[in-house]
Amino acid sequence: MADAAPSSTYDVVIIGGGPGGYNAAIRAGQLGLRAACIEMRETLGGTCLNVGCMPSKALLHASELFEAVTREFPTLGIEVGAPKLNLARMMSQKQDSVNALTKGIEFLFKKNKVDWIRGRGRIAGKGQVEVTSADGSKTLLTAKDIVIATGSEPTPLPGVAFEADRVVDSTGALSLSAVPKHLIVVGAGIIGLELGSVWRRLGALVTVVEYLDRISPGMDKDLATAFQRVLTKQGMTFRLGAKVTASKTGKDGVELTVEPSAGGAAETMKGDVVLVAIGRRPYTEGLGLETVGVAVDKRGFLVSDHFKVAEGVWVMGDVTYGPMLAHKAEEDAVAVIELIAGKAGHVDYNLVPSVVYTAPEVAWVGKTEDQLKAEGVAYKAGKFPFTANSRAKINHETDGFVKVLADAATDRILGVHILGPQAGEMIGEACVAMAFGGSSEDIARVCHPHPTRSEAVKQAAMGVEGWTMQA
Ligand code: FAD
């Protein structure tokens, strides 16, 4: 896209062109605000489109089909012989899709009359943002409102230095040039388990080392236990309650020092590639926060009051509180811009769903059983296994279950947790029901199409009042 000749005065200047920033810019354009979005990458779309959600899902999809040839096709009576991996082609189709998506944002900017200002933005005082472009030239933009949407970056692990193709973060793990023989994933969170699954399916031996004594903190424990069992059955190995304290890279691989989290003797573990996936941290480097008196907390997140961080300065997405997810950033974006435009704006973080895009998928929204217990909320649970769901059975995808948690007194749905095929698509129903303050009986008495996996959600909801009919 040819750069628009930007006027230097805007209603809103947004720093960062990820799901938070680009959606904010589009909504601002829709509402007739004169908007600019500053992005320092070569392309729009932020972490999500460039090195996050989208490339990881491209590899998850391709590797799932690759594995299906040996694991599922024979069961279905399809005989095609052993599949051959063309990793370069798999990577290039991923990049083609990413390129198309980032171009799509450029199109949406044009459509909504948003200026993309290429370069690094720095707040230079109230209503002022200085942009430094790649050639070092500087432009000063003025705006009634400034929005910080600078996102996050991978958290490094002390003692374990990144090294290209050997010790990598998620970005590196999305572009390895060869399938590792032994991939060690440090951190059993969503990103580690998704990328670990990709490389396991393509032929790597995968060991996941996790500090806690369970995988996927944040996930309902019941679900996490069943999920770990499924991943183990697929061939992943787990070392829980263990911390990595150092790494040494040699010619033939990486040696990690691993200690029990609770203390004890250290041992070494060898792999040829290590993926450090211990979380992400807010990114605010060189942002000039001090010029407008914006505070950060101990972990670097911007402290905000209903998205406002200072007079005329707003924040959204990964760089502030709430789940570090693209769809959360997108909701923040709409709320912030509507507040700037004088409308109401609010996001209920309890209703932000989480999804792990493995096979089967894991998806949940609302409270876990542990959270409800800790809060002293009396609840009832209904559970339904996919072994009893006709569509899942026909497709040989019977791992997992649906669990619906509802208030014991009012029946209002408090949480829905799914481990199963396409759980990510199914969780939307729970989000809508919960946003409307729905009860388990509402889902139980709504007609669901047959045969679909979503019938398992209905049957689990029926289970809350003890009348599950098909298990
Ligand atoms: P970002 O997407 O990080 O965008 C911020 C942008 O700001 C960046 O492009 C950066 O270059 C730019 N920037 C920063 N500082 C400046 C500056 N000073 N000047 C100019 N530009 C600047 N989330 C999901 O919901 N679903 C998923 O499936 C999913 N998968 C993921 C997989 C991986 C491997 C990773 C790493 C993340 C994944 N996420 C997923 C998380 C998701 O990517 C983030 O939550 C989301 O991108 C956050 O959006 P954001 O707009 O807040 O920030």
CSV table of N, CA and C and ligand atoms in Angstrom, one decimal, residues 15-21 38-41 43 45-48 50-54 56-57 119-122 149-152 170 174 191 194-195 280 283 285-287 316-319 324-327 329 355 357, ligand 1:
chain,number,residue,atom,x,y,z
A,15,ILE,N,-1.2,3.5,19.0
A,15,ILE,CA,0.1,3.0,18.9
A,15,ILE,C,0.1,1.5,18.9
A,16,GLY,N,0.4,0.8,17.8
A,16,GLY,CA,0.3,-0.6,17.7
A,16,GLY,C,-0.8,-1.1,16.8
A,17,GLY,N,-0.4,-2.0,15.8
A,17,GLY,CA,-1.4,-2.4,14.8
A,17,GLY,C,-1.8,-3.8,14.9
A,18,GLY,N,-1.9,-4.4,16.2
A,18,GLY,CA,-2.3,-5.7,16.4
A,18,GLY,C,-3.9,-5.8,16.5
A,19,PRO,N,-4.4,-6.9,17.0
A,19,PRO,CA,-5.9,-7.0,17.1
A,19,PRO,C,-6.5,-5.9,17.9
A,20,GLY,N,-5.8,-5.4,18.9
A,20,GLY,CA,-6.3,-4.3,19.7
A,20,GLY,C,-6.3,-3.0,18.8
A,21,GLY,N,-5.1,-2.7,18.4
A,21,GLY,CA,-4.9,-1.4,17.6
A,21,GLY,C,-5.6,-1.4,16.3
A,38,ILE,N,-0.2,3.7,14.3
A,38,ILE,CA,1.3,3.6,14.1
A,38,ILE,C,1.7,2.1,14.3
A,39,GLU,N,2.4,1.6,13.4
A,39,GLU,CA,2.9,0.2,13.5
A,39,GLU,C,4.3,0.1,13.0
A,40,MET,N,5.2,-0.5,13.8
A,40,MET,CA,6.6,-0.5,13.5
A,40,MET,C,7.0,-1.8,12.7
A,41,ARG,N,6.1,-2.8,12.7
A,41,ARG,CA,6.4,-4.0,11.8
A,41,ARG,C,6.3,-3.6,10.4
A,43,THR,N,4.4,-5.2,8.5
A,43,THR,CA,3.0,-5.5,8.2
A,43,THR,C,2.1,-5.3,9.4
A,45,GLY,N,-1.4,-6.2,11.8
A,45,GLY,CA,-1.9,-7.4,12.4
A,45,GLY,C,-1.2,-7.9,13.7
A,46,GLY,N,-0.1,-7.3,14.1
A,46,GLY,CA,0.5,-7.5,15.4
A,46,GLY,C,1.0,-8.9,15.5
A,47,THR,N,1.1,-9.3,16.8
A,47,THR,CA,1.6,-10.7,17.1
A,47,THR,C,0.6,-11.7,16.5
A,48,CYS,N,-0.7,-11.5,16.7
A,48,CYS,CA,-1.7,-12.4,16.3
A,48,CYS,C,-1.5,-12.9,14.8
A,50,ASN,N,0.9,-12.0,12.6
A,50,ASN,CA,2.2,-12.3,12.1
A,50,ASN,C,3.0,-13.5,12.7
A,51,VAL,N,2.9,-13.6,14.0
A,51,VAL,CA,3.7,-14.6,14.7
A,51,VAL,C,2.9,-15.3,15.9
A,52,GLY,N,1.6,-15.3,15.8
A,52,GLY,CA,0.8,-15.8,16.9
A,52,GLY,C,-0.3,-16.7,16.4
A,53,CYS,N,-1.5,-16.2,16.7
A,53,CYS,CA,-2.7,-17.0,16.4
A,53,CYS,C,-2.7,-17.7,15.0
A,54,MET,N,-2.5,-16.8,14.0
A,54,MET,CA,-2.7,-17.3,12.6
A,54,MET,C,-1.7,-18.3,12.1
A,56,SER,N,0.3,-20.1,13.9
A,56,SER,CA,0.2,-21.3,14.7
A,56,SER,C,-1.0,-22.2,14.2
A,57,LYS,N,-2.1,-21.5,13.9
A,57,LYS,CA,-3.2,-22.3,13.5
A,57,LYS,C,-3.0,-22.9,12.1
A,119,GLY,N,6.3,3.1,11.5
A,119,GLY,CA,7.4,3.5,12.4
A,119,GLY,C,7.2,3.2,13.8
A,120,ARG,N,8.1,3.6,14.7
A,120,ARG,CA,7.9,3.4,16.1
A,120,ARG,C,7.4,4.6,16.8
A,121,GLY,N,6.3,4.5,17.5
A,121,GLY,CA,5.6,5.6,18.2
A,121,GLY,C,6.1,5.8,19.6
A,122,ARG,N,6.2,7.1,20.0
A,122,ARG,CA,6.7,7.4,21.3
A,122,ARG,C,5.8,8.6,21.8
A,149,ALA,N,-1.6,0.4,22.4
A,149,ALA,CA,-2.0,-1.0,22.0
A,149,ALA,C,-0.8,-1.7,21.6
A,150,THR,N,0.3,-1.6,22.4
A,150,THR,CA,1.6,-2.1,22.0
A,150,THR,C,1.8,-3.6,22.3
A,151,GLY,N,0.9,-4.2,22.9
A,151,GLY,CA,0.9,-5.7,23.0
A,151,GLY,C,1.9,-6.3,24.0
A,152,SER,N,2.5,-7.4,23.6
A,152,SER,CA,3.3,-8.2,24.5
A,152,SER,C,4.5,-8.8,23.7
A,170,SER,N,8.3,-18.6,20.8
A,170,SER,CA,7.2,-19.1,19.9
A,170,SER,C,7.4,-18.7,18.5
A,174,LEU,N,7.8,-21.3,15.2
A,174,LEU,CA,6.8,-21.3,14.0
A,174,LEU,C,7.6,-21.4,12.7
A,191,ILE,N,0.4,-22.0,24.4
A,191,ILE,CA,1.3,-21.9,23.3
A,191,ILE,C,2.3,-23.1,23.3
A,194,GLU,N,0.3,-26.2,22.1
A,194,GLU,CA,0.0,-26.1,20.6
A,194,GLU,C,1.2,-26.4,19.8
A,195,LEU,N,2.3,-25.7,20.0
A,195,LEU,CA,3.4,-25.8,19.2
A,195,LEU,C,4.1,-27.1,19.4
A,280,ARG,N,4.0,-14.5,28.4
A,280,ARG,CA,4.3,-13.3,27.6
A,280,ARG,C,4.2,-12.1,28.6
A,283,TYR,N,4.6,-5.2,26.5
A,283,TYR,CA,5.7,-4.5,25.7
A,283,TYR,C,5.5,-3.0,25.8
A,285,GLU,N,8.5,-0.8,25.6
A,285,GLU,CA,9.9,-0.2,25.4
A,285,GLU,C,9.8,1.1,24.7
A,286,GLY,N,10.5,2.1,25.2
A,286,GLY,CA,10.7,3.4,24.6
A,286,GLY,C,9.4,4.1,24.3
A,287,LEU,N,8.3,3.9,25.1
A,287,LEU,CA,7.0,4.4,24.7
A,287,LEU,C,6.8,5.8,25.3
A,316,MET,N,-5.3,-0.8,25.8
A,316,MET,CA,-6.1,-2.0,25.5
A,316,MET,C,-5.2,-3.2,25.2
A,317,GLY,N,-5.8,-4.4,25.2
A,317,GLY,CA,-5.1,-5.6,24.7
A,317,GLY,C,-4.1,-6.1,25.7
A,318,ASP,N,-3.1,-6.8,25.2
A,318,ASP,CA,-2.1,-7.6,26.1
A,318,ASP,C,-1.3,-6.7,27.0
A,319,VAL,N,-1.2,-5.4,26.7
A,319,VAL,CA,-0.3,-4.5,27.5
A,319,VAL,C,-1.0,-4.1,28.8
A,324,MET,N,-4.7,-12.5,28.0
A,324,MET,CA,-3.8,-12.0,26.9
A,324,MET,C,-4.2,-12.8,25.6
A,325,LEU,N,-5.4,-12.4,25.1
A,325,LEU,CA,-5.9,-13.1,23.9
A,325,LEU,C,-6.4,-12.1,22.9
A,326,ALA,N,-6.3,-12.5,21.6
A,326,ALA,CA,-6.7,-11.6,20.5
A,326,ALA,C,-8.1,-11.1,20.6
A,327,HIS,N,-9.0,-12.0,20.9
A,327,HIS,CA,-10.4,-11.6,20.9
A,327,HIS,C,-10.8,-10.7,22.1
A,329,ALA,N,-8.5,-8.4,23.1
A,329,ALA,CA,-8.0,-7.1,22.7
A,329,ALA,C,-9.0,-6.5,21.7
A,355,VAL,N,-9.3,-21.0,24.3
A,355,VAL,CA,-9.3,-22.2,23.4
A,355,VAL,C,-7.9,-22.7,23.2
A,357,TYR,N,-6.0,-25.0,20.6
A,357,TYR,CA,-6.3,-25.6,19.3
A,357,TYR,C,-5.6,-26.9,18.9
B,1,FAD,P1,-0.1,-7.4,19.6
B,1,FAD,O1,-0.8,-8.3,18.7
B,1,FAD,O2,1.2,-7.8,20.3
B,1,FAD,O3,0.2,-6.1,18.7
B,1,FAD,C1,1.0,-5.0,19.2
B,1,FAD,C2,1.7,-4.3,18.0
B,1,FAD,O4,2.2,-3.1,18.4
B,1,FAD,C3,2.8,-5.2,17.4
B,1,FAD,O5,2.6,-5.4,16.1
B,1,FAD,C4,4.0,-4.3,17.7
B,1,FAD,O6,5.0,-4.3,16.6
B,1,FAD,C5,3.4,-2.9,17.8
B,1,FAD,N1,4.2,-1.9,18.6
B,1,FAD,C6,4.6,-2.1,19.8
B,1,FAD,N2,5.2,-1.0,20.3
B,1,FAD,C7,5.2,-0.1,19.2
B,1,FAD,C8,5.6,1.2,19.1
B,1,FAD,N3,6.2,1.9,20.1
B,1,FAD,N4,5.4,1.9,17.9
B,1,FAD,C9,4.7,1.2,16.9
B,1,FAD,N5,4.3,-0.1,17.0
B,1,FAD,C10,4.5,-0.7,18.2
B,1,FAD,N6,-4.6,-15.3,21.0
B,1,FAD,C11,-5.9,-15.8,20.7
B,1,FAD,O7,-6.9,-15.2,21.0
B,1,FAD,N7,-6.0,-17.0,20.0
B,1,FAD,C12,-4.9,-17.7,19.6
B,1,FAD,O8,-5.1,-18.8,19.0
B,1,FAD,C13,-3.7,-17.2,19.9
B,1,FAD,N8,-2.6,-17.9,19.5
B,1,FAD,C14,-1.3,-17.4,19.8
B,1,FAD,C15,-0.2,-18.1,19.4
B,1,FAD,C16,1.1,-17.6,19.6
B,1,FAD,C17,2.3,-18.4,19.2
B,1,FAD,C18,1.2,-16.4,20.3
B,1,FAD,C19,2.6,-15.8,20.5
B,1,FAD,C20,0.1,-15.6,20.7
B,1,FAD,C21,-1.2,-16.2,20.5
B,1,FAD,N9,-2.3,-15.5,20.9
B,1,FAD,C22,-3.5,-16.0,20.6
B,1,FAD,C23,-2.2,-14.2,21.7
B,1,FAD,C24,-2.5,-13.0,20.7
B,1,FAD,O9,-1.6,-13.0,19.7
B,1,FAD,C25,-2.4,-11.7,21.5
B,1,FAD,O10,-3.3,-11.8,22.6
B,1,FAD,C26,-2.8,-10.6,20.7
B,1,FAD,O11,-2.0,-10.4,19.5
B,1,FAD,C27,-2.8,-9.3,21.5
B,1,FAD,O12,-3.1,-8.2,20.7
B,1,FAD,P2,-2.6,-6.7,20.9
B,1,FAD,O13,-3.2,-5.9,19.9
B,1,FAD,O14,-2.8,-6.4,22.4
B,1,FAD,O15,-1.0,-6.8,20.8
